[in-house]
């Protein structure tokens, strides 16, 4: 900027001077207007950090404007004062301009850093906008996924799941076509199973080894495939529009093999379905990342839903199969219960129907036996009597085995004389052994308790069966019966090493019975068969005595019920055999009274002497027929004075104080024998005046015995019975006041 403060060396061109004059005026005007604008900006700006720089810069501009304004008076002759003012203005302008330049050198880097931060913030803002857009896209995708998942999982039917998936994907992504290719049973092809628009016939197949299929199956991400690939040809070809982009994604399938309840199914990870999705033709639209992620998530959800549906289908099939099995089992149970009831009813009827003629045969044979007979006739009668007794034993065995098989048989535990029981068995079999010229001996150990607690009847039946078989299958030689307290090492069954019986405590002991004979012997291979029903070994079949019937089979069950075991030993045919069984018995309770109370023992059919009872008044209530006649014949033979009635009312009407014994047939129809016993008891004021009441029955168990004792009966006797047994009943009754044939 120049100042004409000296005289010009050449005369000024008036035109140029005129233009300079006008220019300086407008420059001064502009210089004065700029500070006003800066002052306005600084006043209005509350965040600008360099306001004092604007003040300094404004002063510089004002001084420049003043210089140009003063320069207007220099175009003509001017005074010294104008020159001084002009000089002062230029000095001030130079100082302010230098200060302003120095200031700008310091603040320009700050201004540049502010600009950098502004650019960084702009970039961050743009990135934040992109992230917000991505979040909004993800939220939108998540909303679509939740909506699709809800629709897909709203049912567990496979076909509904797949159709719903295609429809919802087509609606959400605005697809032109969507299809699902499922593997065939062979696994070598993919079959077009579901489509959205139904433009292609379902059932079309493509090989599974196509490169495009391998590409889709090799990753769990959605991949773009060519619109011209075989799996993407889902619509008619048209030359008007370009085909839209196509993506494919695999859908894992849960393969079930040998599905079982409470177990995981077997998984196969190599079986996939292929989902193909196609954008509309003729549009510039492309697949976005979030759309492909949506497709991937939906494919996973479809896989989960299909697995649930498959498990549900298998569980439903398993449930149906289980229901069928339950129905079959329930039907089998009802049939078994019906068969058991029919068997029990049959046994009950047969028991009554068979015991009635057996009672007549045994009773009449025993009566005939006590008459004068020739030796040949007596032998015939004895044969009839023995055969009848064997048949009666077989009937008892059948009933016992039936109760053992259905679990209704219970042991009747009581105190009994163990030594007397062995002596009774010995006395029973000794006459038969003597006839067969067999030497039989009984050996009881010194430490064997005299009294024991257990089921006397079952124990005696077991011993009789074992000893009876020894006598039955021995033609010559000897039979040794020994009984002793088993040692701990003898309790274990050598034929069953895994069987460990409970050790005996201070209140129990194990009784071991051993029966050794020198009979026909047994083939060791046939020993296990002898404990089955109606078994027969090789040695036994050579004799005319038949098999073992039900004896050993029932003995085995009885022994197991009594906590023991039974087995046979033999070195072979013709070398004899040894039968051993062990049972658990109890010691009787210790008492201050050294004499144990009387315990009635089972009645024996053997002869107990020839005692008769002349004049003994006996009242018999029995049904008309053979049973009444036989009972009457036995009592008359024993010298009794009998009165026979056919009902409870007749019994009460015929009863007099002179009657000492009343025999009540429990099978009499229309009569409650228990109630009748109570009425008889109430009819007499004292026990001394009341007659003995004894029940006669074809079958008896523990419950019947308890019922008889509850109503005050004095005895219970099993039919059939012979003269000797009737004599034993009356003797036991008159001597001890009670007689129970069931223990």
PDB file of C-alpha atoms in Angstrom, residues 431-699:
ATOM      1  CA  UNK A 431     -44.093-151.757  58.652  1.00  0.00           C
ATOM      2  CA  UNK A 432     -43.724-151.225  54.899  1.00  0.00           C
ATOM      3  CA  UNK A 433     -39.938-151.595  55.113  1.00  0.00           C
ATOM      4  CA  UNK A 434     -40.347-154.776  57.152  1.00  0.00           C
ATOM      5  CA  UNK A 435     -42.633-156.259  54.532  1.00  0.00           C
ATOM      6  CA  UNK A 436     -39.968-155.477  51.872  1.00  0.00           C
ATOM      7  CA  UNK A 437     -37.263-156.922  54.200  1.00  0.00           C
ATOM      8  CA  UNK A 438     -35.459-153.598  54.387  1.00  0.00           C
ATOM      9  CA  UNK A 439     -33.443-152.615  57.445  1.00  0.00           C
ATOM     10  CA  UNK A 440     -34.398-149.087  58.498  1.00  0.00           C
ATOM     11  CA  UNK A 441     -32.816-147.072  61.300  1.00  0.00           C
ATOM     12  CA  UNK A 442     -33.280-143.608  62.819  1.00  0.00           C
ATOM     13  CA  UNK A 443     -30.407-141.580  64.252  1.00  0.00           C
ATOM     14  CA  UNK A 444     -31.097-138.329  66.120  1.00  0.00           C
ATOM     15  CA  UNK A 445     -28.104-136.236  67.192  1.00  0.00           C
ATOM     16  CA  UNK A 446     -27.686-135.553  70.897  1.00  0.00           C
ATOM     17  CA  UNK A 447     -27.694-131.771  70.334  1.00  0.00           C
ATOM     18  CA  UNK A 448     -30.957-131.852  68.351  1.00  0.00           C
ATOM     19  CA  UNK A 449     -33.607-129.818  70.278  1.00  0.00           C
ATOM     20  CA  UNK A 450     -36.586-131.821  71.459  1.00  0.00           C
ATOM     21  CA  UNK A 451     -39.030-129.032  70.683  1.00  0.00           C
ATOM     22  CA  UNK A 452     -38.898-126.617  67.742  1.00  0.00           C
ATOM     23  CA  UNK A 453     -40.938-123.866  66.137  1.00  0.00           C
ATOM     24  CA  UNK A 454     -41.990-124.323  62.516  1.00  0.00           C
ATOM     25  CA  UNK A 455     -44.586-125.825  60.205  1.00  0.00           C
ATOM     26  CA  UNK A 456     -44.916-129.363  61.595  1.00  0.00           C
ATOM     27  CA  UNK A 457     -47.261-130.597  58.899  1.00  0.00           C
ATOM     28  CA  UNK A 458     -45.055-129.430  55.970  1.00  0.00           C
ATOM     29  CA  UNK A 459     -41.918-130.758  57.638  1.00  0.00           C
ATOM     30  CA  UNK A 460     -43.520-134.148  58.291  1.00  0.00           C
ATOM     31  CA  UNK A 461     -44.855-134.259  54.722  1.00  0.00           C
ATOM     32  CA  UNK A 462     -41.348-133.542  53.384  1.00  0.00           C
ATOM     33  CA  UNK A 463     -39.732-136.229  55.541  1.00  0.00           C
ATOM     34  CA  UNK A 464     -42.423-138.775  54.638  1.00  0.00           C
ATOM     35  CA  UNK A 465     -41.955-138.056  50.904  1.00  0.00           C
ATOM     36  CA  UNK A 466     -38.188-138.415  51.042  1.00  0.00           C
ATOM     37  CA  UNK A 467     -38.231-141.525  53.246  1.00  0.00           C
ATOM     38  CA  UNK A 468     -41.170-142.980  51.301  1.00  0.00           C
ATOM     39  CA  UNK A 469     -39.210-142.673  48.038  1.00  0.00           C
ATOM     40  CA  UNK A 470     -36.249-144.433  49.639  1.00  0.00           C
ATOM     41  CA  UNK A 471     -38.487-147.321  50.726  1.00  0.00           C
ATOM     42  CA  UNK A 472     -40.370-147.319  47.445  1.00  0.00           C
ATOM     43  CA  UNK A 473     -37.297-147.652  45.201  1.00  0.00           C
ATOM     44  CA  UNK A 474     -35.283-150.038  47.393  1.00  0.00           C
ATOM     45  CA  UNK A 475     -35.729-153.797  46.952  1.00  0.00           C
ATOM     46  CA  UNK A 476     -33.116-154.828  49.490  1.00  0.00           C
ATOM     47  CA  UNK A 477     -30.492-153.397  51.756  1.00  0.00           C
ATOM     48  CA  UNK A 478     -30.909-150.690  54.348  1.00  0.00           C
ATOM     49  CA  UNK A 479     -32.232-147.173  54.839  1.00  0.00           C
ATOM     50  CA  UNK A 480     -30.626-144.799  57.315  1.00  0.00           C
ATOM     51  CA  UNK A 481     -32.472-141.697  58.542  1.00  0.00           C
ATOM     52  CA  UNK A 482     -30.297-139.195  60.396  1.00  0.00           C
ATOM     53  CA  UNK A 483     -31.114-135.749  61.742  1.00  0.00           C
ATOM     54  CA  UNK A 484     -28.791-133.184  63.351  1.00  0.00           C
ATOM     55  CA  UNK A 485     -28.172-129.483  63.696  1.00  0.00           C
ATOM     56  CA  UNK A 486     -26.425-128.309  60.525  1.00  0.00           C
ATOM     57  CA  UNK A 487     -23.022-126.741  60.790  1.00  0.00           C
ATOM     58  CA  UNK A 488     -22.492-123.340  59.131  1.00  0.00           C
ATOM     59  CA  UNK A 489     -20.528-124.863  56.235  1.00  0.00           C
ATOM     60  CA  UNK A 490     -23.311-127.400  55.598  1.00  0.00           C
ATOM     61  CA  UNK A 491     -26.039-124.811  55.252  1.00  0.00           C
ATOM     62  CA  UNK A 492     -24.870-123.770  51.808  1.00  0.00           C
ATOM     63  CA  UNK A 493     -26.310-125.708  48.861  1.00  0.00           C
ATOM     64  CA  UNK A 494     -23.438-127.353  46.904  1.00  0.00           C
ATOM     65  CA  UNK A 495     -25.680-127.433  43.808  1.00  0.00           C
ATOM     66  CA  UNK A 496     -26.228-123.647  44.031  1.00  0.00           C
ATOM     67  CA  UNK A 497     -22.925-121.919  44.966  1.00  0.00           C
ATOM     68  CA  UNK A 498     -24.467-118.462  44.583  1.00  0.00           C
ATOM     69  CA  UNK A 499     -27.161-119.214  47.147  1.00  0.00           C
ATOM     70  CA  UNK A 500     -26.224-117.952  50.613  1.00  0.00           C
ATOM     71  CA  UNK A 501     -28.927-118.704  53.232  1.00  0.00           C
ATOM     72  CA  UNK A 502     -29.361-116.283  56.088  1.00  0.00           C
ATOM     73  CA  UNK A 503     -27.161-117.314  59.023  1.00  0.00           C
ATOM     74  CA  UNK A 504     -28.970-118.702  62.043  1.00  0.00           C
ATOM     75  CA  UNK A 505     -29.264-116.417  65.066  1.00  0.00           C
ATOM     76  CA  UNK A 506     -29.759-117.189  68.754  1.00  0.00           C
ATOM     77  CA  UNK A 507     -33.462-117.905  68.168  1.00  0.00           C
ATOM     78  CA  UNK A 508     -33.098-120.217  65.151  1.00  0.00           C
ATOM     79  CA  UNK A 509     -31.133-123.220  63.960  1.00  0.00           C
ATOM     80  CA  UNK A 510     -30.827-125.217  60.744  1.00  0.00           C
ATOM     81  CA  UNK A 511     -32.078-128.812  60.811  1.00  0.00           C
ATOM     82  CA  UNK A 512     -30.312-131.149  58.376  1.00  0.00           C
ATOM     83  CA  UNK A 513     -32.031-134.421  57.468  1.00  0.00           C
ATOM     84  CA  UNK A 514     -30.198-137.114  55.520  1.00  0.00           C
ATOM     85  CA  UNK A 515     -31.849-140.249  54.100  1.00  0.00           C
ATOM     86  CA  UNK A 516     -29.395-142.786  52.673  1.00  0.00           C
ATOM     87  CA  UNK A 517     -30.570-145.938  50.919  1.00  0.00           C
ATOM     88  CA  UNK A 518     -29.033-148.828  49.034  1.00  0.00           C
ATOM     89  CA  UNK A 519     -31.721-148.878  46.388  1.00  0.00           C
ATOM     90  CA  UNK A 520     -31.714-148.728  42.600  1.00  0.00           C
ATOM     91  CA  UNK A 521     -29.736-145.482  42.436  1.00  0.00           C
ATOM     92  CA  UNK A 522     -30.131-142.580  40.018  1.00  0.00           C
ATOM     93  CA  UNK A 523     -28.312-141.500  36.883  1.00  0.00           C
ATOM     94  CA  UNK A 524     -26.613-138.188  37.860  1.00  0.00           C
ATOM     95  CA  UNK A 525     -27.967-136.611  34.675  1.00  0.00           C
ATOM     96  CA  UNK A 526     -31.524-137.415  35.775  1.00  0.00           C
ATOM     97  CA  UNK A 527     -31.243-135.860  39.261  1.00  0.00           C
ATOM     98  CA  UNK A 528     -32.411-132.352  38.254  1.00  0.00           C
ATOM     99  CA  UNK A 529     -35.467-133.856  36.537  1.00  0.00           C
ATOM    100  CA  UNK A 530     -36.633-135.535  39.743  1.00  0.00           C
ATOM    101  CA  UNK A 531     -37.613-132.175  41.274  1.00  0.00           C
ATOM    102  CA  UNK A 532     -40.053-131.470  38.443  1.00  0.00           C
ATOM    103  CA  UNK A 533     -43.660-132.574  38.378  1.00  0.00           C
ATOM    104  CA  UNK A 534     -44.261-136.227  37.431  1.00  0.00           C
ATOM    105  CA  UNK A 535     -40.585-136.818  36.592  1.00  0.00           C
ATOM    106  CA  UNK A 536     -39.160-140.280  35.989  1.00  0.00           C
ATOM    107  CA  UNK A 537     -35.511-141.312  35.778  1.00  0.00           C
ATOM    108  CA  UNK A 538     -33.992-144.182  33.836  1.00  0.00           C
ATOM    109  CA  UNK A 539     -33.595-146.336  36.909  1.00  0.00           C
ATOM    110  CA  UNK A 540     -37.080-145.533  38.071  1.00  0.00           C
ATOM    111  CA  UNK A 541     -38.647-146.313  34.745  1.00  0.00           C
ATOM    112  CA  UNK A 542     -37.330-149.851  34.870  1.00  0.00           C
ATOM    113  CA  UNK A 543     -39.504-150.536  37.907  1.00  0.00           C
ATOM    114  CA  UNK A 544     -43.215-150.843  37.914  1.00  0.00           C
ATOM    115  CA  UNK A 545     -43.523-148.376  40.721  1.00  0.00           C
ATOM    116  CA  UNK A 546     -43.850-145.365  38.460  1.00  0.00           C
ATOM    117  CA  UNK A 547     -42.276-141.955  38.798  1.00  0.00           C
ATOM    118  CA  UNK A 548     -41.959-139.598  41.712  1.00  0.00           C
ATOM    119  CA  UNK A 549     -45.319-137.904  41.089  1.00  0.00           C
ATOM    120  CA  UNK A 550     -45.553-134.532  42.774  1.00  0.00           C
ATOM    121  CA  UNK A 551     -43.677-135.525  45.947  1.00  0.00           C
ATOM    122  CA  UNK A 552     -40.179-134.156  45.366  1.00  0.00           C
ATOM    123  CA  UNK A 553     -41.459-131.121  43.457  1.00  0.00           C
ATOM    124  CA  UNK A 554     -43.620-130.149  46.436  1.00  0.00           C
ATOM    125  CA  UNK A 555     -40.843-131.022  48.886  1.00  0.00           C
ATOM    126  CA  UNK A 556     -38.541-128.597  47.102  1.00  0.00           C
ATOM    127  CA  UNK A 557     -41.141-125.816  47.384  1.00  0.00           C
ATOM    128  CA  UNK A 558     -41.769-126.579  51.055  1.00  0.00           C
ATOM    129  CA  UNK A 559     -38.049-126.593  51.852  1.00  0.00           C
ATOM    130  CA  UNK A 560     -37.564-123.238  50.103  1.00  0.00           C
ATOM    131  CA  UNK A 561     -40.494-121.801  52.066  1.00  0.00           C
ATOM    132  CA  UNK A 562     -38.793-122.963  55.253  1.00  0.00           C
ATOM    133  CA  UNK A 563     -35.580-121.150  54.282  1.00  0.00           C
ATOM    134  CA  UNK A 564     -33.543-124.162  53.155  1.00  0.00           C
ATOM    135  CA  UNK A 565     -32.633-126.346  50.204  1.00  0.00           C
ATOM    136  CA  UNK A 566     -32.808-129.979  49.100  1.00  0.00           C
ATOM    137  CA  UNK A 567     -30.641-132.073  46.816  1.00  0.00           C
ATOM    138  CA  UNK A 568     -29.949-135.718  45.848  1.00  0.00           C
ATOM    139  CA  UNK A 569     -26.653-137.529  45.422  1.00  0.00           C
ATOM    140  CA  UNK A 570     -26.011-140.827  43.654  1.00  0.00           C
ATOM    141  CA  UNK A 571     -22.979-142.448  42.065  1.00  0.00           C
ATOM    142  CA  UNK A 572     -25.096-144.083  39.416  1.00  0.00           C
ATOM    143  CA  UNK A 573     -27.684-146.719  38.718  1.00  0.00           C
ATOM    144  CA  UNK A 574     -27.596-149.600  41.167  1.00  0.00           C
ATOM    145  CA  UNK A 575     -25.400-147.764  43.672  1.00  0.00           C
ATOM    146  CA  UNK A 576     -28.028-146.297  45.951  1.00  0.00           C
ATOM    147  CA  UNK A 577     -28.713-142.626  46.633  1.00  0.00           C
ATOM    148  CA  UNK A 578     -28.672-140.027  49.400  1.00  0.00           C
ATOM    149  CA  UNK A 579     -31.306-137.320  49.853  1.00  0.00           C
ATOM    150  CA  UNK A 580     -30.363-134.291  51.958  1.00  0.00           C
ATOM    151  CA  UNK A 581     -32.430-131.264  52.903  1.00  0.00           C
ATOM    152  CA  UNK A 582     -31.878-128.381  55.291  1.00  0.00           C
ATOM    153  CA  UNK A 583     -34.638-126.259  56.835  1.00  0.00           C
ATOM    154  CA  UNK A 584     -34.638-123.348  59.244  1.00  0.00           C
ATOM    155  CA  UNK A 585     -36.496-123.869  62.552  1.00  0.00           C
ATOM    156  CA  UNK A 586     -36.866-121.811  65.700  1.00  0.00           C
ATOM    157  CA  UNK A 587     -36.108-122.519  69.329  1.00  0.00           C
ATOM    158  CA  UNK A 588     -39.213-122.469  71.575  1.00  0.00           C
ATOM    159  CA  UNK A 589     -39.556-119.525  73.955  1.00  0.00           C
ATOM    160  CA  UNK A 590     -37.832-119.988  77.303  1.00  0.00           C
ATOM    161  CA  UNK A 591     -40.317-120.301  80.163  1.00  0.00           C
ATOM    162  CA  UNK A 592     -40.066-120.583  83.943  1.00  0.00           C
ATOM    163  CA  UNK A 593     -42.384-123.591  83.679  1.00  0.00           C
ATOM    164  CA  UNK A 594     -40.173-126.515  82.642  1.00  0.00           C
ATOM    165  CA  UNK A 595     -43.121-128.400  81.214  1.00  0.00           C
ATOM    166  CA  UNK A 596     -44.211-127.219  77.774  1.00  0.00           C
ATOM    167  CA  UNK A 597     -47.936-126.971  77.074  1.00  0.00           C
ATOM    168  CA  UNK A 598     -49.515-129.769  75.138  1.00  0.00           C
ATOM    169  CA  UNK A 599     -49.377-129.326  71.375  1.00  0.00           C
ATOM    170  CA  UNK A 600     -51.633-131.632  69.378  1.00  0.00           C
ATOM    171  CA  UNK A 601     -49.796-133.613  66.742  1.00  0.00           C
ATOM    172  CA  UNK A 602     -51.103-134.666  63.350  1.00  0.00           C
ATOM    173  CA  UNK A 603     -53.411-137.619  63.408  1.00  0.00           C
ATOM    174  CA  UNK A 604     -51.955-140.799  62.138  1.00  0.00           C
ATOM    175  CA  UNK A 605     -53.848-143.307  60.012  1.00  0.00           C
ATOM    176  CA  UNK A 606     -51.954-146.202  61.546  1.00  0.00           C
ATOM    177  CA  UNK A 607     -53.536-148.398  64.142  1.00  0.00           C
ATOM    178  CA  UNK A 608     -53.609-146.910  67.610  1.00  0.00           C
ATOM    179  CA  UNK A 609     -54.977-149.968  69.352  1.00  0.00           C
ATOM    180  CA  UNK A 610     -58.471-151.381  69.288  1.00  0.00           C
ATOM    181  CA  UNK A 611     -60.095-148.944  71.697  1.00  0.00           C
ATOM    182  CA  UNK A 612     -63.863-148.589  71.214  1.00  0.00           C
ATOM    183  CA  UNK A 613     -66.305-146.097  72.724  1.00  0.00           C
ATOM    184  CA  UNK A 614     -69.457-147.997  73.779  1.00  0.00           C
ATOM    185  CA  UNK A 615     -72.335-145.717  74.642  1.00  0.00           C
ATOM    186  CA  UNK A 616     -70.603-142.495  73.560  1.00  0.00           C
ATOM    187  CA  UNK A 617     -73.396-140.269  72.290  1.00  0.00           C
ATOM    188  CA  UNK A 618     -72.325-138.503  69.076  1.00  0.00           C
ATOM    189  CA  UNK A 619     -74.414-135.992  67.075  1.00  0.00           C
ATOM    190  CA  UNK A 620     -73.494-135.896  63.370  1.00  0.00           C
ATOM    191  CA  UNK A 621     -74.618-133.149  60.983  1.00  0.00           C
ATOM    192  CA  UNK A 622     -73.957-134.314  57.407  1.00  0.00           C
ATOM    193  CA  UNK A 623     -75.617-134.194  54.028  1.00  0.00           C
ATOM    194  CA  UNK A 624     -77.548-137.185  52.769  1.00  0.00           C
ATOM    195  CA  UNK A 625     -75.613-139.672  50.728  1.00  0.00           C
ATOM    196  CA  UNK A 626     -72.390-141.615  50.893  1.00  0.00           C
ATOM    197  CA  UNK A 627     -70.635-139.288  53.335  1.00  0.00           C
ATOM    198  CA  UNK A 628     -73.381-139.633  55.953  1.00  0.00           C
ATOM    199  CA  UNK A 629     -73.567-143.400  55.565  1.00  0.00           C
ATOM    200  CA  UNK A 630     -69.788-143.836  55.813  1.00  0.00           C
ATOM    201  CA  UNK A 631     -69.448-141.630  58.890  1.00  0.00           C
ATOM    202  CA  UNK A 632     -72.350-143.430  60.539  1.00  0.00           C
ATOM    203  CA  UNK A 633     -70.795-146.808  59.743  1.00  0.00           C
ATOM    204  CA  UNK A 634     -67.441-145.825  61.295  1.00  0.00           C
ATOM    205  CA  UNK A 635     -69.030-144.511  64.501  1.00  0.00           C
ATOM    206  CA  UNK A 636     -71.356-147.503  64.870  1.00  0.00           C
ATOM    207  CA  UNK A 637     -68.364-149.818  64.431  1.00  0.00           C
ATOM    208  CA  UNK A 638     -66.637-147.985  67.290  1.00  0.00           C
ATOM    209  CA  UNK A 639     -69.663-148.547  69.528  1.00  0.00           C
ATOM    210  CA  UNK A 640     -70.966-144.970  69.526  1.00  0.00           C
ATOM    211  CA  UNK A 641     -74.605-144.043  69.971  1.00  0.00           C
ATOM    212  CA  UNK A 642     -75.146-141.637  67.071  1.00  0.00           C
ATOM    213  CA  UNK A 643     -77.825-139.184  66.000  1.00  0.00           C
ATOM    214  CA  UNK A 644     -77.710-137.901  62.404  1.00  0.00           C
ATOM    215  CA  UNK A 645     -79.279-134.604  61.275  1.00  0.00           C
ATOM    216  CA  UNK A 646     -79.257-132.791  57.941  1.00  0.00           C
ATOM    217  CA  UNK A 647     -79.362-129.085  58.877  1.00  0.00           C
ATOM    218  CA  UNK A 648     -78.412-126.578  61.553  1.00  0.00           C
ATOM    219  CA  UNK A 649     -81.948-126.267  62.889  1.00  0.00           C
ATOM    220  CA  UNK A 650     -82.264-130.044  63.199  1.00  0.00           C
ATOM    221  CA  UNK A 651     -78.914-130.098  64.984  1.00  0.00           C
ATOM    222  CA  UNK A 652     -80.020-127.536  67.587  1.00  0.00           C
ATOM    223  CA  UNK A 653     -83.323-129.327  68.022  1.00  0.00           C
ATOM    224  CA  UNK A 654     -81.747-132.778  68.481  1.00  0.00           C
ATOM    225  CA  UNK A 655     -78.963-131.592  70.786  1.00  0.00           C
ATOM    226  CA  UNK A 656     -79.231-132.844  74.388  1.00  0.00           C
ATOM    227  CA  UNK A 657     -76.899-132.647  77.411  1.00  0.00           C
ATOM    228  CA  UNK A 658     -76.090-136.351  76.934  1.00  0.00           C
ATOM    229  CA  UNK A 659     -74.309-135.704  73.626  1.00  0.00           C
ATOM    230  CA  UNK A 660     -70.541-135.597  74.246  1.00  0.00           C
ATOM    231  CA  UNK A 661     -69.325-135.054  70.668  1.00  0.00           C
ATOM    232  CA  UNK A 662     -70.805-133.108  67.752  1.00  0.00           C
ATOM    233  CA  UNK A 663     -69.363-133.621  64.255  1.00  0.00           C
ATOM    234  CA  UNK A 664     -70.247-130.805  61.804  1.00  0.00           C
ATOM    235  CA  UNK A 665     -69.744-131.301  58.052  1.00  0.00           C
ATOM    236  CA  UNK A 666     -68.406-127.903  56.812  1.00  0.00           C
ATOM    237  CA  UNK A 667     -69.498-128.607  53.230  1.00  0.00           C
ATOM    238  CA  UNK A 668     -73.202-128.915  54.104  1.00  0.00           C
ATOM    239  CA  UNK A 669     -75.029-126.518  51.744  1.00  0.00           C
ATOM    240  CA  UNK A 670     -77.230-123.814  53.274  1.00  0.00           C
ATOM    241  CA  UNK A 671     -75.680-124.069  56.739  1.00  0.00           C
ATOM    242  CA  UNK A 672     -73.187-121.724  58.379  1.00  0.00           C
ATOM    243  CA  UNK A 673     -71.203-124.125  60.558  1.00  0.00           C
ATOM    244  CA  UNK A 674     -69.371-121.269  62.340  1.00  0.00           C
ATOM    245  CA  UNK A 675     -72.618-119.623  63.392  1.00  0.00           C
ATOM    246  CA  UNK A 676     -74.007-123.011  64.435  1.00  0.00           C
ATOM    247  CA  UNK A 677     -70.928-123.599  66.655  1.00  0.00           C
ATOM    248  CA  UNK A 678     -71.540-120.218  68.363  1.00  0.00           C
ATOM    249  CA  UNK A 679     -75.200-121.113  68.995  1.00  0.00           C
ATOM    250  CA  UNK A 680     -74.198-124.499  70.449  1.00  0.00           C
ATOM    251  CA  UNK A 681     -71.698-122.824  72.739  1.00  0.00           C
ATOM    252  CA  UNK A 682     -74.271-120.308  73.936  1.00  0.00           C
ATOM    253  CA  UNK A 683     -76.763-123.085  74.671  1.00  0.00           C
ATOM    254  CA  UNK A 684     -74.640-124.421  77.541  1.00  0.00           C
ATOM    255  CA  UNK A 685     -73.730-122.299  80.554  1.00  0.00           C
ATOM    256  CA  UNK A 686     -70.515-124.087  81.591  1.00  0.00           C
ATOM    257  CA  UNK A 687     -67.583-125.543  79.719  1.00  0.00           C
ATOM    258  CA  UNK A 688     -67.990-128.875  81.505  1.00  0.00           C
ATOM    259  CA  UNK A 689     -71.550-129.315  80.234  1.00  0.00           C
ATOM    260  CA  UNK A 690     -70.800-128.259  76.656  1.00  0.00           C
ATOM    261  CA  UNK A 691     -70.078-131.077  74.148  1.00  0.00           C
ATOM    262  CA  UNK A 692     -66.956-131.178  71.987  1.00  0.00           C
ATOM    263  CA  UNK A 693     -67.597-129.604  68.583  1.00  0.00           C
ATOM    264  CA  UNK A 694     -65.409-130.919  65.714  1.00  0.00           C
ATOM    265  CA  UNK A 695     -65.484-129.727  62.098  1.00  0.00           C
ATOM    266  CA  UNK A 696     -65.213-132.269  59.252  1.00  0.00           C
ATOM    267  CA  UNK A 697     -63.843-130.828  55.990  1.00  0.00           C
ATOM    268  CA  UNK A 698     -62.354-131.993  52.726  1.00  0.00           C
ATOM    269  CA  UNK A 699     -59.814-129.159  52.627  1.00  0.00           C
TER     270      UNK A 699
END
